[in-house]
């Protein structure tokens, strides 16, 4: 592997710093669980990963917190790919400051394979991770031809220009530190049970997913609006006196890059919106979703997401890392209750030749209960909902109840949309 030698080129994304705070609460990672109908070819996978590292050399690096740089850690993909037992723990916390920024664990289950990819969220975001998956599968299928002329572009010139064209707006209150943030209860551990890593996932049926999409079209809202609102309402049910839904919503800033400058961008290009609506506990879900849609549209029209990165971008060249982390804490801090949407995973691009892929579950960092994050994504026409938690059996059960409640509210939204369409017609 050849690393870029120019120090500036290895330290050109200050947005990496967004994910270096709160290590004691959560560790920055993206987790991808792939299930195959037949075993994947590990030798072919090693060759494919080595090819991707020629495009993204940071994959084989450790992260140097001191100066936000990448330093060599491993030289070959065989050092980051391991075949383990079916019941092995593949979720030990990685150390991105000592080890490579990616890890593969392959588990044979007697029918096929389950492969877990753990990638550093310091290195990239959800959209960048999806780009990496497509690059990996292309390298697996076509070999060296897949990276011919391919470059990973990580510069932020486009963001600096965007910030210049959008002066800071006057803030009304502290939108990143709401007065009434959502929260789940802290349970008492009466058995002294040790918290454990848990990954839970649900796949909505193709029929239910299709009905949801149809309902959003009829109501003039988005699937993201529905997922964000139903999750918020499910958590809000634990706060009997709360009528406010304040929950951050990440957004991919690549959408602001002109198509003429579109390129492979496996890097952190995520900021976040901070929607907040008044929504009484007993409010019909379709009404709450409509409110959330209006609020999200208002924030999009104002490019409010820029507020979460503006100070960091303005000062990253002149301030020490400790100061930059404080800036991040002020404008992009870790919320106890969080939401992320990986969007659609293109199953026509995520193909491993000769090894049918049956499921893909994307989740974020492991959070200590009662912290909680739902991760949404769509694969092969089915909406996936998942979460990673470090918690006891009872705490994990609370998380599962929240997701079941969220799914129930999605069904209520579909039903209300159908009734509304019937009344209109």
XYZ file of C-alpha atoms in Angstrom:
425
model
C 0.000 0.000 0.000
C 1.228 3.484 -0.871
C 0.130 6.321 1.381
C 0.004 9.894 0.201
C 3.054 11.657 1.562
C 1.763 15.214 1.533
C 0.784 15.985 5.170
C -1.941 18.350 4.029
C -3.574 15.663 1.884
C -3.677 13.304 4.852
C -5.279 15.941 7.069
C -7.788 17.541 4.743
C -11.109 16.534 6.293
C -11.861 18.374 9.535
C -15.267 16.652 9.594
C -13.478 13.558 10.910
C -13.356 15.393 14.228
C -17.162 15.232 14.491
C -16.808 11.601 15.500
C -13.959 11.871 18.007
C -16.053 13.106 20.924
C -17.891 11.037 23.501
C -15.696 7.921 23.282
C -16.855 7.058 26.800
C -20.481 6.974 25.607
C -20.154 5.413 22.181
C -17.385 4.435 19.813
C -17.589 5.753 16.229
C -18.319 2.904 13.870
C -20.595 1.654 11.133
C -21.641 -1.983 11.313
C -22.771 -3.928 8.275
C -24.114 -7.456 8.519
C -24.304 -9.315 5.202
C -25.922 -12.716 4.856
C -25.113 -14.973 1.906
C -26.869 -18.048 0.569
C -23.515 -19.762 0.003
C -20.031 -19.221 1.468
C -18.086 -16.237 0.186
C -14.623 -16.829 -1.306
C -12.263 -15.463 1.354
C -9.193 -15.429 -0.937
C -11.132 -13.440 -3.514
C -12.339 -11.122 -0.754
C -8.757 -10.478 0.385
C -7.773 -9.483 -3.155
C -10.814 -7.217 -3.410
C -10.088 -5.451 -0.120
C -6.471 -4.898 -1.151
C -7.714 -3.273 -4.342
C -10.043 -0.959 -2.420
C -7.110 0.086 -0.215
C -5.284 1.303 -3.304
C -8.153 3.778 -3.744
C -8.721 4.449 -0.021
C -5.325 3.930 1.668
C -6.686 5.248 4.971
C -8.448 1.882 5.377
C -5.142 0.330 6.429
C -4.202 3.209 8.733
C -4.663 4.063 12.365
C -6.115 7.432 13.288
C -3.781 9.930 14.939
C -5.950 12.079 17.178
C -3.168 14.560 17.870
C -3.262 16.065 14.385
C -6.264 14.427 12.701
C -4.043 12.356 10.423
C -3.715 8.791 9.154
C -0.673 6.652 9.876
C 0.119 3.154 8.507
C -1.166 0.248 10.627
C -1.312 -2.849 8.385
C -0.058 -3.727 4.914
C -2.412 -6.415 3.675
C -6.101 -7.265 3.803
C -5.330 -10.652 5.327
C -4.598 -8.717 8.527
C -8.141 -7.319 8.722
C -10.157 -10.367 7.573
C -10.816 -13.247 9.940
C -12.906 -16.403 9.704
C -14.463 -17.173 13.083
C -16.893 -19.640 14.641
C -20.618 -19.181 14.109
C -21.106 -18.176 17.760
C -18.020 -15.944 18.003
C -18.312 -12.410 19.378
C -17.653 -10.177 16.374
C -18.535 -6.960 18.187
C -15.561 -6.315 20.419
C -14.904 -2.590 20.436
C -12.285 -1.676 17.816
C -9.505 0.797 18.536
C -9.200 3.080 15.533
C -6.236 4.869 17.147
C -4.189 1.663 17.075
C -5.701 -0.493 14.366
C -6.812 -0.312 10.748
C -10.093 1.462 10.035
C -11.911 -1.635 8.813
C -12.486 -5.187 10.013
C -14.172 -8.226 8.435
C -15.477 -11.217 10.393
C -16.775 -14.199 8.421
C -18.941 -16.739 10.246
C -19.952 -20.043 8.673
C -23.364 -21.197 9.883
C -23.737 -24.463 7.966
C -25.951 -22.927 5.261
C -23.901 -20.040 4.001
C -22.002 -17.161 5.534
C -22.650 -14.149 7.679
C -20.042 -11.462 7.182
C -19.806 -8.514 9.545
C -17.936 -5.438 8.327
C -16.966 -2.921 10.977
C -15.722 0.404 9.657
C -14.508 3.545 11.379
C -16.972 6.427 11.511
C -13.951 8.693 11.896
C -13.010 7.715 8.339
C -16.403 7.874 6.673
C -20.146 8.290 7.109
C -23.126 6.168 6.116
C -23.279 7.342 2.511
C -19.532 6.955 2.159
C -19.770 3.449 3.595
C -22.351 2.509 0.966
C -19.977 3.780 -1.702
C -17.303 1.585 -0.189
C -19.599 -1.459 -0.323
C -20.233 -0.872 -4.022
C -16.503 -0.438 -4.668
C -15.734 -3.624 -2.730
C -18.278 -5.699 -4.628
C -17.047 -4.296 -7.941
C -13.467 -5.259 -7.036
C -14.656 -8.708 -5.967
C -16.386 -9.191 -9.308
C -14.020 -7.508 -11.785
C -10.665 -7.374 -10.065
C -8.188 -4.606 -10.912
C -10.392 -3.307 -13.737
C -12.772 -1.974 -11.075
C -10.289 0.640 -9.820
C -8.871 1.771 -13.163
C -9.019 5.571 -13.119
C -10.937 5.616 -9.821
C -9.965 8.248 -7.240
C -11.403 8.874 -3.801
C -12.007 12.619 -3.583
C -11.997 13.980 -0.022
C -11.495 17.732 -0.453
C -14.037 20.123 1.038
C -13.696 23.070 -1.337
C -17.368 22.704 -2.222
C -18.369 22.975 1.455
C -16.233 26.060 2.025
C -17.897 27.703 -0.994
C -21.322 26.693 0.307
C -20.624 28.227 3.708
C -19.463 31.468 2.101
C -22.682 31.693 0.119
C -24.834 31.015 3.189
C -24.012 33.503 5.980
C -24.815 32.368 9.512
C -28.444 32.929 10.434
C -29.538 34.357 13.762
C -30.175 31.442 16.130
C -33.401 31.309 18.090
C -32.458 29.338 21.181
C -29.911 26.557 21.434
C -31.202 24.202 18.741
C -28.484 21.610 19.321
C -29.125 21.427 23.065
C -32.948 21.413 23.302
C -34.655 22.150 26.595
C -36.524 18.833 26.437
C -34.425 16.202 24.690
C -35.953 12.760 24.254
C -34.849 10.087 26.719
C -35.532 6.520 27.761
C -35.688 5.478 31.419
C -32.642 4.264 33.308
C -33.493 0.769 34.523
C -32.359 -0.657 37.850
C -30.218 -3.770 37.432
C -31.448 -5.907 40.327
C -29.569 -9.033 39.214
C -26.141 -7.438 38.695
C -26.274 -8.756 35.118
C -23.329 -7.557 33.048
C -24.311 -5.456 30.009
C -23.565 -7.185 26.720
C -23.359 -6.278 23.054
C -26.623 -6.806 21.221
C -27.591 -6.283 17.583
C -31.295 -6.400 16.742
C -32.933 -6.005 13.360
C -36.399 -6.149 11.782
C -37.340 -6.397 8.103
C -40.712 -5.052 7.081
C -42.363 -7.255 4.477
C -42.201 -6.120 0.834
C -45.979 -5.574 0.987
C -45.810 -3.374 4.098
C -42.858 -1.419 2.698
C -44.703 -0.838 -0.573
C -47.804 0.295 1.338
C -45.666 2.730 3.343
C -44.170 4.231 0.191
C -47.615 4.578 -1.378
C -48.924 6.259 1.786
C -46.077 8.784 1.811
C -46.837 9.677 -1.805
C -50.514 10.203 -1.048
C -49.681 12.420 1.947
C -46.882 14.393 0.270
C -44.260 13.378 2.831
C -41.151 11.181 2.786
C -40.303 7.789 4.237
C -37.655 9.593 6.302
C -40.359 11.872 7.760
C -42.374 8.813 8.789
C -39.444 6.912 10.291
C -38.172 9.959 12.176
C -41.601 10.802 13.577
C -42.704 7.272 14.499
C -39.403 6.666 16.270
C -39.692 9.951 18.132
C -43.271 9.194 19.174
C -42.298 5.693 20.336
C -39.638 7.167 22.619
C -41.893 10.047 23.653
C -44.363 7.505 25.070
C -41.920 7.012 27.974
C -42.191 10.719 28.878
C -45.744 11.139 30.083
C -45.521 14.901 30.353
C -43.632 15.661 27.192
C -45.263 17.127 24.078
C -42.071 18.107 22.278
C -40.259 16.045 19.646
C -36.691 17.291 19.282
C -34.520 14.762 17.515
C -31.485 15.305 15.245
C -31.629 14.026 11.678
C -28.327 13.466 9.824
C -28.090 14.580 6.216
C -25.653 13.743 3.446
C -24.065 16.983 2.250
C -22.983 15.272 -0.985
C -26.439 16.254 -2.226
C -25.126 19.822 -2.410
C -22.231 18.906 -4.703
C -22.981 19.616 -8.340
C -23.318 16.598 -10.609
C -20.439 17.963 -12.661
C -18.181 17.345 -9.646
C -19.675 14.015 -8.614
C -17.030 11.477 -7.671
C -16.248 8.645 -5.311
C -16.296 10.260 -1.862
C -15.545 7.799 0.934
C -15.179 10.386 3.682
C -17.242 12.222 6.274
C -19.627 14.535 4.434
C -22.456 14.414 6.964
C -24.029 17.259 8.911
C -27.388 17.267 10.655
C -30.708 18.999 10.867
C -32.260 19.712 14.256
C -36.039 19.488 13.785
C -38.323 20.129 16.744
C -42.125 20.028 16.716
C -44.926 20.299 19.251
C -46.785 16.994 19.207
C -49.142 15.968 22.028
C -48.980 12.349 23.102
C -52.390 11.477 21.645
C -51.931 13.277 18.334
C -52.771 11.170 15.242
C -49.555 9.924 13.709
C -50.386 11.289 10.251
C -50.754 14.760 11.798
C -47.393 14.470 13.567
C -45.710 13.268 10.368
C -47.172 16.212 8.454
C -45.774 18.605 11.075
C -42.370 16.946 10.868
C -42.410 17.219 7.081
C -43.128 20.959 7.252
C -40.370 21.437 9.836
C -37.846 19.409 7.848
C -38.706 21.319 4.676
C -38.205 24.624 6.499
C -34.778 23.516 7.694
C -33.850 22.243 4.233
C -34.907 25.527 2.620
C -32.626 27.366 5.060
C -29.751 24.873 4.726
C -29.842 24.755 8.520
C -27.519 21.730 8.536
C -24.623 24.121 7.913
C -24.956 25.367 11.500
C -23.603 22.055 12.776
C -20.283 22.383 10.919
C -19.832 26.116 10.409
C -17.636 26.865 13.448
C -15.522 23.758 12.928
C -14.832 24.607 9.301
C -13.988 28.206 10.200
C -11.431 27.334 12.882
C -9.930 23.947 12.049
C -6.797 25.446 10.495
C -5.960 27.609 13.492
C -7.134 25.789 16.617
C -5.739 22.713 18.458
C -7.680 19.456 18.384
C -8.977 19.962 21.945
C -10.528 23.293 20.976
C -12.030 21.787 17.825
C -13.595 18.979 19.827
C -15.200 21.533 22.125
C -16.592 23.322 19.075
C -18.068 20.025 17.938
C -19.560 19.402 21.382
C -21.238 22.815 21.217
C -22.695 22.287 17.737
C -22.861 18.540 17.023
C -22.914 16.870 20.416
C -23.918 13.301 21.185
C -27.643 13.012 21.885
C -28.902 10.213 24.116
C -31.643 9.426 21.584
C -30.563 9.417 17.971
C -31.826 8.562 14.512
C -30.011 7.650 11.327
C -31.220 6.673 7.881
C -28.816 4.934 5.501
C -31.387 5.202 2.715
C -31.638 2.697 -0.108
C -28.897 0.101 -0.503
C -28.804 -0.651 -4.230
C -28.954 -4.440 -4.500
C -28.127 -4.209 -8.217
C -24.713 -2.763 -7.245
C -24.099 -4.793 -4.106
C -23.457 -8.149 -5.767
C -20.762 -10.718 -5.019
C -20.440 -12.949 -8.062
C -21.365 -16.563 -7.369
C -22.501 -15.775 -3.816
C -26.146 -14.633 -3.581
C -26.691 -11.911 -0.970
C -29.899 -12.422 0.982
C -29.834 -9.614 3.555
C -27.978 -6.436 4.456
C -28.424 -4.763 7.843
C -26.679 -1.444 8.506
C -26.440 -0.076 12.027
C -24.349 2.550 13.773
C -22.322 2.669 16.939
C -22.977 0.567 20.034
C -24.570 2.749 22.672
C -24.804 2.123 26.392
C -28.428 1.882 27.518
C -30.490 3.952 28.043
C -28.867 5.724 25.084
C -30.539 4.491 21.922
C -30.247 4.917 18.159
C -32.475 3.446 15.492
C -30.921 2.832 12.069
C -33.143 2.651 8.991
C -32.286 1.368 5.535
C -33.987 -0.285 2.585
C -32.666 -3.386 0.836
C -34.415 -5.351 -1.905
C -37.648 -3.446 -1.391
C -37.809 -4.037 2.352
C -37.371 -1.426 5.074
C -34.881 -2.566 7.739
C -34.907 -1.173 11.275
C -32.080 -2.007 13.630
C -30.127 -0.962 16.687
C -26.875 -1.755 18.466
C -26.911 -1.646 22.252
C -24.677 -2.454 25.167
C -27.174 -3.372 27.847
C -28.800 -5.960 30.062
C -31.600 -8.277 28.960
C -34.223 -5.850 30.285
C -32.588 -2.838 28.606
C -32.391 -4.629 25.273
C -36.049 -5.562 25.680
C -36.933 -1.870 26.086
C -35.177 -1.201 22.798
C -37.141 -3.967 21.104
C -40.395 -2.590 22.490
C -39.520 0.825 21.039
C -38.977 -0.680 17.585
C -42.198 -2.718 17.772
C -44.041 0.470 18.783
C -42.406 2.297 15.878
C -43.585 -0.391 13.443
C -47.092 -0.236 14.928
C -47.154 3.530 14.374
C -45.955 3.038 10.781
C -48.954 0.763 10.248
C -51.205 3.407 11.850
C -49.814 6.018 9.465
C -50.585 3.794 6.487
C -54.126 3.207 7.767
C -54.720 6.922 8.382
C -53.379 7.745 4.918
C -55.796 5.245 3.361
C -58.726 6.733 5.298
C -57.695 10.233 4.275
C -57.439 9.234 0.634
C -60.891 7.610 0.835
C -62.435 10.779 2.305
C -60.820 12.975 -0.361
C -62.047 10.762 -3.173
